Coordinates of C-alpha atoms in Angstrom, one line a residue:
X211 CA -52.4 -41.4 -195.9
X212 CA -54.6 -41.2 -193.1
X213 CA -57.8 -40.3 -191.9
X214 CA -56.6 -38.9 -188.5
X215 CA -57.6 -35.1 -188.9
X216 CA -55.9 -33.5 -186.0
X217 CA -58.2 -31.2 -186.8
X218 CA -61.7 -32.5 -186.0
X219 CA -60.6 -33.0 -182.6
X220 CA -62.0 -30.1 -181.5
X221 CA -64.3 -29.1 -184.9
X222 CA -66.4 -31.9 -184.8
X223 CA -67.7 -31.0 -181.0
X224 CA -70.1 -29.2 -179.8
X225 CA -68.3 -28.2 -176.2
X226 CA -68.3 -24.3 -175.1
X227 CA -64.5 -25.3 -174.1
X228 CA -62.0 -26.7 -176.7
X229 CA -60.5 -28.6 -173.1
X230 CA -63.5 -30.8 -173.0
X231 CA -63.9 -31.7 -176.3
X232 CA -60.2 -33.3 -176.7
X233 CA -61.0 -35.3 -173.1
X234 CA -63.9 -36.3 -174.6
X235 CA -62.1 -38.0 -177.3
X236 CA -59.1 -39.4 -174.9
X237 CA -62.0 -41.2 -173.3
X238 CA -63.4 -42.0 -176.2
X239 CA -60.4 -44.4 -176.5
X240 CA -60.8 -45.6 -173.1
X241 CA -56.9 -45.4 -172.2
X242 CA -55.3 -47.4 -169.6
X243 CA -54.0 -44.9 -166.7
X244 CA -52.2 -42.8 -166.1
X245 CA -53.2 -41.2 -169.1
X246 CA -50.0 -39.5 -171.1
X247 CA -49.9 -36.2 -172.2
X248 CA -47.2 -35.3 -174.1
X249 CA -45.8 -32.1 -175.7
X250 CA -42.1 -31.4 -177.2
X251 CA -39.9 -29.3 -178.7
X252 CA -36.0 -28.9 -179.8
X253 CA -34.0 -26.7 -177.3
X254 CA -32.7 -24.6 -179.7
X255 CA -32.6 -21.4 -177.9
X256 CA -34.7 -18.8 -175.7
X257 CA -37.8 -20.1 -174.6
X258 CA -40.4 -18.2 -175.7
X259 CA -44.6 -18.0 -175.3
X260 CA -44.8 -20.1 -178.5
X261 CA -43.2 -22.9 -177.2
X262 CA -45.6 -23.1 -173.8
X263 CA -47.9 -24.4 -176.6
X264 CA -46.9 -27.2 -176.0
X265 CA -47.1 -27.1 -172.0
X266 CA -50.1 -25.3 -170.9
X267 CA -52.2 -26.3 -174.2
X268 CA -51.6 -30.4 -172.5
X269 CA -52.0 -28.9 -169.3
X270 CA -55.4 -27.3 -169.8
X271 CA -56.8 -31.1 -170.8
X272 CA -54.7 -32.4 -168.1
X273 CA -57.0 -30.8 -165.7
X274 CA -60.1 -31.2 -167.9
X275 CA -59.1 -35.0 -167.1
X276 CA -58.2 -34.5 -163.7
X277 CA -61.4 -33.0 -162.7
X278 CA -62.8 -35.9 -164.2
X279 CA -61.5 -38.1 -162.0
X280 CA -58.6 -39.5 -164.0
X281 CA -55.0 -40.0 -163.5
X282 CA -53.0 -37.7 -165.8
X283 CA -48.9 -37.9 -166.5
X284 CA -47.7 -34.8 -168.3
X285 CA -44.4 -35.8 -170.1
X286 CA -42.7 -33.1 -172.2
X287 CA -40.0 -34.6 -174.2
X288 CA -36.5 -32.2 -175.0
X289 CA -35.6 -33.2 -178.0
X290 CA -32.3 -32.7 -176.9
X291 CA -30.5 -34.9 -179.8
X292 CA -31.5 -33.2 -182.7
X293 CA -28.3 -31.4 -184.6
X294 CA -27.7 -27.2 -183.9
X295 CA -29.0 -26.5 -187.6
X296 CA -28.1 -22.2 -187.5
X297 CA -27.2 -20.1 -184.8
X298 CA -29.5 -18.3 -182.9
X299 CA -29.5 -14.7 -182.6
X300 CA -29.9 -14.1 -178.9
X301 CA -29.5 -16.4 -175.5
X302 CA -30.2 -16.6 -172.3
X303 CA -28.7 -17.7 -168.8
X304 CA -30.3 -19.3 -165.6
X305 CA -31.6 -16.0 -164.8
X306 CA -33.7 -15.3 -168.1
X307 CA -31.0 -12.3 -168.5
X308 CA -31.3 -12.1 -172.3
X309 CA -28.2 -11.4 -174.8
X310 CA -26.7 -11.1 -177.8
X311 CA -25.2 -13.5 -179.4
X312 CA -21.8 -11.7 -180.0
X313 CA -22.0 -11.5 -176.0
X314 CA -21.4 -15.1 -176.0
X315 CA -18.8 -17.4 -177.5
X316 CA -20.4 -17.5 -181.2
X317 CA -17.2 -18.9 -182.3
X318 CA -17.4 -21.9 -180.2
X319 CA -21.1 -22.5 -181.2
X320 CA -20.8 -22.3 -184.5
X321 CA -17.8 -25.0 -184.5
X322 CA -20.5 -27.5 -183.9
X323 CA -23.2 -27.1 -186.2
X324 CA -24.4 -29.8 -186.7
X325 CA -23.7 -31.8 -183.7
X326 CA -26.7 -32.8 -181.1
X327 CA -27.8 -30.0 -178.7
X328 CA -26.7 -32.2 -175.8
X329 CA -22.9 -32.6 -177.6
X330 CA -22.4 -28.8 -177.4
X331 CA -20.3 -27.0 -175.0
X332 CA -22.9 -24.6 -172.6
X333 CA -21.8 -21.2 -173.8
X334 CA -22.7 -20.1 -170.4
X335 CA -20.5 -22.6 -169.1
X336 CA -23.2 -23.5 -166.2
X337 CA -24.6 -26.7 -167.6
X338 CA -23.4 -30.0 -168.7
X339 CA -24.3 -28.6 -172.1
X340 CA -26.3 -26.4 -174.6
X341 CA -29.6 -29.0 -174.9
X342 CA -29.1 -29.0 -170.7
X343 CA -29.3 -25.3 -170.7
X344 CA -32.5 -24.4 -172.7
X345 CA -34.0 -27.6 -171.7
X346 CA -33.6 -26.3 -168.0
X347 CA -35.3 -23.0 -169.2
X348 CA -38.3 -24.8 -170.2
X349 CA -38.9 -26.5 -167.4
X350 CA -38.4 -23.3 -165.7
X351 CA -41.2 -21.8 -167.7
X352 CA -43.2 -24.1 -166.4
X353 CA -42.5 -23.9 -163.2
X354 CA -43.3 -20.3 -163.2
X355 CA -46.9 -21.0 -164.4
X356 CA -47.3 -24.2 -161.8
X357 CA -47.6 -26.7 -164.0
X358 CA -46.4 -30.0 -162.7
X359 CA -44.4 -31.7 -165.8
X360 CA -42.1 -34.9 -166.4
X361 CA -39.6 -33.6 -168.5
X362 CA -37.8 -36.8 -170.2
X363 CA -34.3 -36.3 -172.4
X364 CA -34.4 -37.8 -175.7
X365 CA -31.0 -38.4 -175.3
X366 CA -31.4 -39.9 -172.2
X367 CA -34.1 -42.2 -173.8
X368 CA -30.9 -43.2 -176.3
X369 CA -28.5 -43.1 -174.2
X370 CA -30.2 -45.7 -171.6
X371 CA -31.6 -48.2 -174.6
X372 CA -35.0 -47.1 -174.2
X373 CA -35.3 -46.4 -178.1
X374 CA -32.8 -49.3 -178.8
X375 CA -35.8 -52.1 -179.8
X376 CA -37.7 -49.9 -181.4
X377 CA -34.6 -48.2 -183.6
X378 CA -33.6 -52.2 -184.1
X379 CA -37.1 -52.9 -185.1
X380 CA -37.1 -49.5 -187.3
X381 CA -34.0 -51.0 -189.2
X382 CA -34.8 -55.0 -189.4
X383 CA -37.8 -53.6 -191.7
X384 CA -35.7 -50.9 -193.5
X385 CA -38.1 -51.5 -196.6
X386 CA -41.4 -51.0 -195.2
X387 CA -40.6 -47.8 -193.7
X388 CA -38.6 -46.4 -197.1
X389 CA -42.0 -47.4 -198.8
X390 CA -44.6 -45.5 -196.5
X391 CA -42.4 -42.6 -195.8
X392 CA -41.4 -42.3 -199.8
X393 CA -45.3 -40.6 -199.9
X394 CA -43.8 -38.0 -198.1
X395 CA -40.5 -36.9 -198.2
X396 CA -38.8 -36.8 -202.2
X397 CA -35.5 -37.6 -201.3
X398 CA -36.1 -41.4 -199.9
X399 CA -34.4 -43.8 -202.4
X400 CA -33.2 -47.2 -202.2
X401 CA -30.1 -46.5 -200.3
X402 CA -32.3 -44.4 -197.5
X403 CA -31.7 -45.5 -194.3
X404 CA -33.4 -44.4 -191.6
X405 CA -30.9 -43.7 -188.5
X406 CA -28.4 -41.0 -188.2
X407 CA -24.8 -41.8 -186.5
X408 CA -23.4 -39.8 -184.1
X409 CA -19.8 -39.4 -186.0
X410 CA -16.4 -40.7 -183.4
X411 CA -14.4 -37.8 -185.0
X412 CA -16.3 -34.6 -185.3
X413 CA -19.1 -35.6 -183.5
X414 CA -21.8 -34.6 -186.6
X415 CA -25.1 -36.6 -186.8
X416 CA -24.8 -38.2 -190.5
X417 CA -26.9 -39.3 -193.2
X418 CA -24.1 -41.4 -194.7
X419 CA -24.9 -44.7 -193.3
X420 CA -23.1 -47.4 -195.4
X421 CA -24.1 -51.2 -193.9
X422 CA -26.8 -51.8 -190.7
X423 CA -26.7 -55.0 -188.9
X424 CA -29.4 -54.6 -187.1
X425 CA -28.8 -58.1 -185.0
X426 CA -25.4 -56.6 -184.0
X427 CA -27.4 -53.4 -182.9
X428 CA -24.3 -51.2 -184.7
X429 CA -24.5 -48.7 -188.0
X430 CA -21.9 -48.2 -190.0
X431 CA -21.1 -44.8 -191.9
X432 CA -19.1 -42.1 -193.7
X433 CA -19.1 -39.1 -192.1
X434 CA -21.0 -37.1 -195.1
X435 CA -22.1 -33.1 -196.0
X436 CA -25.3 -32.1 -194.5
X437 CA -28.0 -29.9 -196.0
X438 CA -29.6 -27.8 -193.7
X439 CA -32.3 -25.5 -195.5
X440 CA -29.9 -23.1 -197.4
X441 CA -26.9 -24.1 -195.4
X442 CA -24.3 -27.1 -195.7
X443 CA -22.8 -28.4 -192.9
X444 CA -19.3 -29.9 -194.1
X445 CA -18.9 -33.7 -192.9
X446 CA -15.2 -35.1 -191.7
X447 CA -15.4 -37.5 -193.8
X448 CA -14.5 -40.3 -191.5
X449 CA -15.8 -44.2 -191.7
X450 CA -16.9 -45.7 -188.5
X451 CA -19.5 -48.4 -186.6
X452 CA -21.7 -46.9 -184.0
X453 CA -24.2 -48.7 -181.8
X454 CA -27.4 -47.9 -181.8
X455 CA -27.3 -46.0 -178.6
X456 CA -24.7 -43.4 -180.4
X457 CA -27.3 -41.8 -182.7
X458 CA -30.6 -41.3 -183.9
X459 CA -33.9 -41.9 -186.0
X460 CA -34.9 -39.2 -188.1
X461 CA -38.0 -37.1 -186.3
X462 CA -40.3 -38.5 -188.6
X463 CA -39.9 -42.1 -187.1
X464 CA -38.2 -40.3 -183.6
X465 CA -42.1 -38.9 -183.0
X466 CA -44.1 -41.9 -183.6
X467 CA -41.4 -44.1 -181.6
X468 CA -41.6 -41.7 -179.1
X469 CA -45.6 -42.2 -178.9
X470 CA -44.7 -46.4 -178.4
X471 CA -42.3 -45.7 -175.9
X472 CA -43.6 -43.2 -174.1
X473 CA -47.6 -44.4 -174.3
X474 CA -48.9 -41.2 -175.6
X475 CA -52.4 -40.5 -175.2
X476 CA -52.5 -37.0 -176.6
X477 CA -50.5 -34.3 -177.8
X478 CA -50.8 -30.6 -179.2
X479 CA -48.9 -29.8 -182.0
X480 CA -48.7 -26.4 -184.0
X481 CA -49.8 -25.9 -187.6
X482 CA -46.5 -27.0 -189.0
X483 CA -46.2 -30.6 -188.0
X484 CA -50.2 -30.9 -188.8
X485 CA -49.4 -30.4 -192.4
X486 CA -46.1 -32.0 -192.5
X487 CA -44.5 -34.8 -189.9
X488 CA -47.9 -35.4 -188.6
X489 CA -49.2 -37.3 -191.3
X490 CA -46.3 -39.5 -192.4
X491 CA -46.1 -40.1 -188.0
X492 CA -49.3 -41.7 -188.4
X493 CA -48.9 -43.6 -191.8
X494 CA -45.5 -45.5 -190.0
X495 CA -47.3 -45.6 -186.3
X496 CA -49.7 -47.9 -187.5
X497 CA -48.4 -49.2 -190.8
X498 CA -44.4 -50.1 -189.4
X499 CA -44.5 -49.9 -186.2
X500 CA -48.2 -51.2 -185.8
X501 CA -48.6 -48.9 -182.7
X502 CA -52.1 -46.5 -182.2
X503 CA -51.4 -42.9 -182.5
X504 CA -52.6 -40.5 -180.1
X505 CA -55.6 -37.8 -179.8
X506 CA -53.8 -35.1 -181.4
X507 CA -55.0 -31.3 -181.6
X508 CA -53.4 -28.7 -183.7
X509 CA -53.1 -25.1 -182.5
X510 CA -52.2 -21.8 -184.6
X511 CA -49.3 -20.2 -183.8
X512 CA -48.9 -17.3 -181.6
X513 CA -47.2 -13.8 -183.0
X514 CA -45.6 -11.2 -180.9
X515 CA -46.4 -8.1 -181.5
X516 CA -47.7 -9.1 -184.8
X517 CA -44.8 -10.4 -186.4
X518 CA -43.7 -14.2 -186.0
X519 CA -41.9 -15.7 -182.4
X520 CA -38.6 -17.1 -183.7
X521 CA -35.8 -18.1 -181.1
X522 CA -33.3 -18.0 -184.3
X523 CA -34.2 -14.6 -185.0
X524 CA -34.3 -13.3 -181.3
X525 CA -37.8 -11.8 -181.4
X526 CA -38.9 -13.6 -178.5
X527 CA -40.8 -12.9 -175.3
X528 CA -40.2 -15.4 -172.2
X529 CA -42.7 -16.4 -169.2
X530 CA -40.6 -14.6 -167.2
X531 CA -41.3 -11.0 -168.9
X532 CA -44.7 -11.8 -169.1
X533 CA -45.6 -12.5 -165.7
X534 CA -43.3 -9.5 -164.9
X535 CA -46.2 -7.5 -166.6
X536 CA -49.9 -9.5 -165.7
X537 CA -50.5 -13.0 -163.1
X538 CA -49.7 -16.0 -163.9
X539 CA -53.3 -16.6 -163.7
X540 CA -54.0 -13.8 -166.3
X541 CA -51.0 -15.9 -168.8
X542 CA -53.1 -19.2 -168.3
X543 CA -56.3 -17.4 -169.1
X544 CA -54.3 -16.4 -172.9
X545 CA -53.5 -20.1 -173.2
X546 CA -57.1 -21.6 -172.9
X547 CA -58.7 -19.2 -175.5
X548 CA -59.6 -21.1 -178.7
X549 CA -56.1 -22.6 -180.0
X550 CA -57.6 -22.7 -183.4
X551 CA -57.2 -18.8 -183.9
X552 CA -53.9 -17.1 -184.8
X553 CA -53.2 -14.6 -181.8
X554 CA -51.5 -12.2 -181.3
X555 CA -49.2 -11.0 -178.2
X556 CA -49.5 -7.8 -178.1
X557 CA -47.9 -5.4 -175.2
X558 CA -48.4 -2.4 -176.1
X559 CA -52.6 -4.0 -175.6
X560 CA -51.9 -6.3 -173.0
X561 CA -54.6 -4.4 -170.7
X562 CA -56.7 -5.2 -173.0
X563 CA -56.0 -9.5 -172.2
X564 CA -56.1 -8.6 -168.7
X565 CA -59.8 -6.7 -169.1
X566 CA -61.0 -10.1 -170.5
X567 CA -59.8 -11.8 -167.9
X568 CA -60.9 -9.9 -165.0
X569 CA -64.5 -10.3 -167.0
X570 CA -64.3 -14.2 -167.0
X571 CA -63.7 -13.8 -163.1
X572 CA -66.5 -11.8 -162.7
X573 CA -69.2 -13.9 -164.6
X574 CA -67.7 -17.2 -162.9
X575 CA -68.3 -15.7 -159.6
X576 CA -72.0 -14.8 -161.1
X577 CA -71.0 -11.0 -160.3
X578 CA -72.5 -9.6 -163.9
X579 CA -75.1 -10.3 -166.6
X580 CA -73.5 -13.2 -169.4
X581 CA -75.4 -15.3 -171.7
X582 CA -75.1 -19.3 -171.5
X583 CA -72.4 -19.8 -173.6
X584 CA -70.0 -17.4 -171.5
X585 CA -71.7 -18.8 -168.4
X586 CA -70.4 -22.3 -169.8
X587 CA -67.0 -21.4 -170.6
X588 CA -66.6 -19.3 -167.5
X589 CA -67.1 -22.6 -165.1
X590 CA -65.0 -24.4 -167.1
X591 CA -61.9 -22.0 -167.5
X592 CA -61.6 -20.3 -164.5
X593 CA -60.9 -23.1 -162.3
X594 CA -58.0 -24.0 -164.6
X595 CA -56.1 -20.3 -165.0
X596 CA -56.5 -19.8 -161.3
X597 CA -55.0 -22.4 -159.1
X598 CA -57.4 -21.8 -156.0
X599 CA -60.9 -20.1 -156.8
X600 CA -61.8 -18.0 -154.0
X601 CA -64.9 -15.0 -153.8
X602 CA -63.9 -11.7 -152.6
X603 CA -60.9 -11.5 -154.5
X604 CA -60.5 -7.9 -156.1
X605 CA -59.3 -6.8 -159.0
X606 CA -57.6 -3.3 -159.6
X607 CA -58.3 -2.4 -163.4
X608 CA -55.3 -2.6 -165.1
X609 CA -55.4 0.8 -166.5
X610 CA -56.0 2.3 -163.0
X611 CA -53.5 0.5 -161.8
X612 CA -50.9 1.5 -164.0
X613 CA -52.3 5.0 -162.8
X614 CA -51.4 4.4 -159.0
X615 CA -48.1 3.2 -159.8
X616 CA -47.6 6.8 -160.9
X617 CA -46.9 7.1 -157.0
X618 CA -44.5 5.2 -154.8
X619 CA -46.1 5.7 -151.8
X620 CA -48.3 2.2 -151.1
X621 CA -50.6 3.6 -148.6
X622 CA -51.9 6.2 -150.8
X623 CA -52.2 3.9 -153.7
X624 CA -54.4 1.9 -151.4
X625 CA -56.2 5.1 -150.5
X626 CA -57.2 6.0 -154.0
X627 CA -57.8 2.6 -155.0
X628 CA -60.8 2.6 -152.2
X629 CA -62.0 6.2 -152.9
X630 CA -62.6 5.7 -156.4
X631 CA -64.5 2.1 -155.3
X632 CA -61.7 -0.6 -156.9
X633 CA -61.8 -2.3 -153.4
X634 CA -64.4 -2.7 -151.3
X635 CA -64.8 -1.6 -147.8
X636 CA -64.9 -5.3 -146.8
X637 CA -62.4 -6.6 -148.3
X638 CA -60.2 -9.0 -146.7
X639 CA -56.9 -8.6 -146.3
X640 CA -55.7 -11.0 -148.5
X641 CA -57.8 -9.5 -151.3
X642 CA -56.6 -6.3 -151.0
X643 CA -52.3 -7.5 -151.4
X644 CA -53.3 -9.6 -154.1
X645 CA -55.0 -6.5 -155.4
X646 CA -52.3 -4.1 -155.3
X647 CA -49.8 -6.2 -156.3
X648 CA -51.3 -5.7 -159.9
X649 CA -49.9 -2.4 -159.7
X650 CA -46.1 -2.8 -160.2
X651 CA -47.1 -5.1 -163.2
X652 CA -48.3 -2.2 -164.9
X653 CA -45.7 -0.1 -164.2
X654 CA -43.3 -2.4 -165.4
X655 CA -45.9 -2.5 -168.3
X656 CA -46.1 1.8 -168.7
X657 CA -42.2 1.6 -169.1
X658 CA -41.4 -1.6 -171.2
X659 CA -43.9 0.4 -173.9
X660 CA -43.7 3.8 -172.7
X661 CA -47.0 4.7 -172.7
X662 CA -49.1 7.5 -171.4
X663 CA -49.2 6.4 -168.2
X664 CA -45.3 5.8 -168.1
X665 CA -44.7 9.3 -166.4
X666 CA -44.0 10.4 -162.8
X667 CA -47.1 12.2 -161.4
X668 CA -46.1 14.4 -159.0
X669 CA -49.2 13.7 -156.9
X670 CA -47.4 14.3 -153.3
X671 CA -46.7 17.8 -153.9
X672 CA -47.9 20.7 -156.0
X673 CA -45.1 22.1 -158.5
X674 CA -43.8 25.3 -158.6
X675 CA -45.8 27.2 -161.3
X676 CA -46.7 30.5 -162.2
X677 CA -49.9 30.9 -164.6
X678 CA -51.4 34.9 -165.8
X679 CA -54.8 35.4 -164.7
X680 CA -56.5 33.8 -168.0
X681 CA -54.9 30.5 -167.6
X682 CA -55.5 30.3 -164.2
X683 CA -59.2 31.3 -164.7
X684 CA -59.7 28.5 -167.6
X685 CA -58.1 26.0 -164.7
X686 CA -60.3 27.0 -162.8
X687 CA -62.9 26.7 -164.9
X688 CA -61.9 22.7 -166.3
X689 CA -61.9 21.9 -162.8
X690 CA -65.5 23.1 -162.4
X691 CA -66.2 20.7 -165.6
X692 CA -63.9 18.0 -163.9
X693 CA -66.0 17.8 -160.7
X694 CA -69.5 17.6 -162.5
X695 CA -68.4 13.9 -164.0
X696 CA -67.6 14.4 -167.6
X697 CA -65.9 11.7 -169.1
X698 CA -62.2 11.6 -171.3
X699 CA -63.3 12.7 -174.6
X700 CA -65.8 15.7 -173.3
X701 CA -62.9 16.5 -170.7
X702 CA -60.5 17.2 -173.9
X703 CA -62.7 18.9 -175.9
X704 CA -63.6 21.3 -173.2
X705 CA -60.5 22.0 -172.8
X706 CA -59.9 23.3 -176.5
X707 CA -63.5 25.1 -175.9
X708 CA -61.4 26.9 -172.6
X709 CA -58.4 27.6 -174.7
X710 CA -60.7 29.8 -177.5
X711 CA -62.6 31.6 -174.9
X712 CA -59.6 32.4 -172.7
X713 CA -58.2 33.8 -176.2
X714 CA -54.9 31.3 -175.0
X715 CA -52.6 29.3 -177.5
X716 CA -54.1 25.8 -177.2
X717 CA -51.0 24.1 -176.9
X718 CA -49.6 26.4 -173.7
X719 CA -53.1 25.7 -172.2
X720 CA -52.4 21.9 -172.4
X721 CA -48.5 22.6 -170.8
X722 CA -50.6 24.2 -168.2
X723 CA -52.0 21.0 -167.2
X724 CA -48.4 19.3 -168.0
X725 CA -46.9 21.0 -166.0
X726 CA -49.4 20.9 -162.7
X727 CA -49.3 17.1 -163.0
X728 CA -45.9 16.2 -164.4
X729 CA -43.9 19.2 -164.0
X730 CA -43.5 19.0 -167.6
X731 CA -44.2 20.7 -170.8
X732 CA -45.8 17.7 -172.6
X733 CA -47.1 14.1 -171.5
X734 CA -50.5 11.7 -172.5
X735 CA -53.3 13.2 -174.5
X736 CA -54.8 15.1 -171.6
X737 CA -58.9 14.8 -171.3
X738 CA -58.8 10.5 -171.4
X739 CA -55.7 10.6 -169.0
X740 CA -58.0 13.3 -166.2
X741 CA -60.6 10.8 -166.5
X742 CA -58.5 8.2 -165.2
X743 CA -57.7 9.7 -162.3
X744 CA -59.1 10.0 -159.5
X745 CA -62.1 13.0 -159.6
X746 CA -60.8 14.7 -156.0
X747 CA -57.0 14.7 -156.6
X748 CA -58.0 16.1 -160.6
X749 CA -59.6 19.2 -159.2
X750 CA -57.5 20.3 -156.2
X751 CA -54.4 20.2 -158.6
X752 CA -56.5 22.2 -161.3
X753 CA -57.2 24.4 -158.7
X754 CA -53.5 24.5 -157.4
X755 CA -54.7 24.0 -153.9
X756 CA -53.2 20.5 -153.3

């Protein structure tokens, strides 16, 4: 074992920021530059916010670094030539349109289970294969958020010998590395050998490897069954030599070879790999391949609207929805909060994430009270979700802005933006478009979750309604209550106090008020949704003069 405890990376400091305490330990080292920062994953299907882990995590120290003075390479590795284990649920094209896997050909897909990602046909038929396809996606994700990365093929890294003196080296000491990873994984024996062949016939990655000669640089094999969890994938059963070039090391000497090659300095990893390849990566990084491992830090994974992010399973969320709902700046913000915490994406309560963020802004920018500690982490985070700090910037709360995109019409959203104070007189231009751009975010957010702001407000013109003289005096008499400032809860429980003095049904009273804003018999619980309005519009329309 090991006493590299990806854990006290960021435990045993005492930084505000977990970004500066993992620089602190990359300097620690004092690494040659550029320093490497590397994350990875399989491109086994959509990619999803879990999988940015292992982007924007590096990318936050990147910067950390950067500001530092340092010269920082961020390599994200597609582990591209790992075998198709189960077919995933849903897919996605170029275009982050999102579908079914029947809607696809599942047929041809599941003909090569078992094969590498980059062996497999594109089922969208765009890219030179399925590993191509969702590796492109990745990178796409990233280039959504602005994050500058080297994305580097394993296959590639095969393919052009890169791996091929380290695989040779792998296999000339065959016995070492069955002793140190035997402490790990049950089924090593004597006849273990670590390499898989990329099979001539079927084009499987095999276990079955028969004779290694590792001067020759080929592998010999039988074309053998391979377990997958549950499933078996059948082997063809065919005998063949392969060079070293047409296959693979098993991931748990593909990672630590990939730290030689690839001079790793750090890398995230999730809570999985901590407890499992992490360990045993170490143990045959410095006790076979005699190589240091990196800084590592282990983050919990994310869930989406609390249950677990699974490309296999299709409950996924991409960048591209997100930042369809809050900035990219907002998205960065969710990535630098403690990675030692399980969280939650939740979008039903995403106004809730973009509430914290528009507080960060504010205390960065020395706009409100904030003890030290916030003070601390505001300086250091900001800078790194927003790609160009700059005062006057305004922000629109997200809830009132999902209110304003109850109209169409920009110039009054603008108008009742600045009458109820959410921008300033002086704003600059600038501030003000950047402002209201937050408003078709939310509306996109009001009718992904349907919520109670997800309704047409007919603010331009009055509807065509008819009340009898009691209702239209208890109107009249909740817009009195209305102009005098109460807030959403008093608002709604005058309104039940109007209803029982009035002698009217309380549930026709609160149709009333339906229909005047909606021109419909139902809609958001009413007093909370009044408040949110603005005060002047609220009581002309209570008063049916506007």
């Amino acid at each position: 074992m090991t006493d590299h405890d990806p854990y006290t990376t960021i435990e045993e400091s005492d930084r505000a920021f977990w970004g500066e305490a993992v620089a602190d330990a990359i300097e620690s080292r004092e690494p040659t530059e550029p320093i490497v920062i590397k994350g990875g994953v399989s491109p086994s299907g959509v990619p999803h916010i879990g999988h940015l882990n292992e982007i924007v995590r590096g990318y936050v120290v990147a910067e950390v670094l950067r500001d530092r003075g340092h010269n920082v390479r961020q390599v994200f590795t597609s582990d591209d030539k790992d075998r198709l284990r189960k077919l995933p649920r849903r897919l996605a094209d170029l275009d982050w349109n999102v579908v079914e896997l029947g809607e696809v050909d599942a047929g041809a897909l599941g003909r090569n289970l078992g094969k590498p990602y980059t062996a497999i046909p594109d089922p969208f038929g765009c890219c030179d294969s399925y590993g191509e396809h969702f590796t492109t996606l990745l990178a796409r994700s990233a280039d959504l958020l602005d994050i500058p990365i080297d994305v580097v093929s394993n296959t590639d890294l095969y393919a052009d010998g890169t791996f091929e003196d380290i695989t040779k080296y792998i296999l000339d000491n065959q016995q070492s590395a069955r002793e140190v990873l035997a402490d790990y994984q049950n089924s090593v024996d004597a006849a273990y050998v670590p390499f898989q062949a990329e099979c001539q016939s079927c084009g499987m990655l095999t276990d079955g490897i028969t004779d290694v000669d590792p001067d020759a640089g080929t592998v010999s094999y039988t074309c053998q069954d391979v377990t997958v969890g549950e499933e078996t994938i059948d082997g063809c059963g065919h005998e063949g030599t392969v060079s070293l070039r047409e296959g693979k090391l098993p991931w748990r000497f593909e990672w630590p070879a990939q730290w030689s090659v690839l001079d790793v300095d750090f890398e995230p990893f999730g809570k999985d790999h901590a407890e499992g390849s992490w360990p045993s990566g170490v143990d045959i990084a410095q006790n076979v391949l005699d190589v240091q491992p990196p800084v590592a830090m282990v983050y919990e994974w994310f869930t989406l609207n609390g249950d677990a992010l699974s490309s296999s399973a299709g409950n996924v969320v991409t960048a591209e929805e997100v930042l369809d709902l809050l900035e990219s700046e907002v998205f960065r913000y969710f990535f630098c909060k403690d990675p030692r915490k399980q969280r939650d994406f939740n979008v039903a309560h995403i106004d809730q994430l973009v509430d914290e963020f528009d507080r960060l802004e504010r205390v960065y920018f020395d706009e409100i009270e904030a003890d030290a500690d916030e003070r601390e982490r505001a300086e250091q985070v900001y800078p790194i979700a927003v790609d160009e700090p700059r005062e006057g910037r305004v922000r629109i709360p997200y809830t009132f802005a999902a209110v304003l995109a109850m109209t169409d019409d920009p110039e009054l959203r603008e108008e009742i933006a600045r009458r109820e104070g959410h921008i300033p007189d002086d704003a600059p231009a600038w501030a003000v478009e950047d402002a209201l751009a937050r408003v078709e975010k939310a509306r996109t957010w009001a009718r992904r979750t349907d919520n109670a702001f997800n309704y047409d407000l007919k603010r331009e013109e009055l509807p065509a309604v008819d009340f009898d003289a009691d209702t239209a005096a208890a109107l009249d008499a909740l817009a009195d209550f209305v102009a005098d400032g109460a807030d959403g809860e008093a608002i709604q429980g005058r309104i039940y106090e109007l209803a029982d003095e009035y002698d009217l049904d309380v549930g026709d009273f609160f149709s009333a008020g339906y229909r005047l804003l909606f021109d419909l018999d139902e809609g958001p619980k009413l007093g909370p949704f009044l408040a949110t309005l603005d005060r002047e519009f609220v009581v002309g329309r209570l008063r049916r003069d506007r």
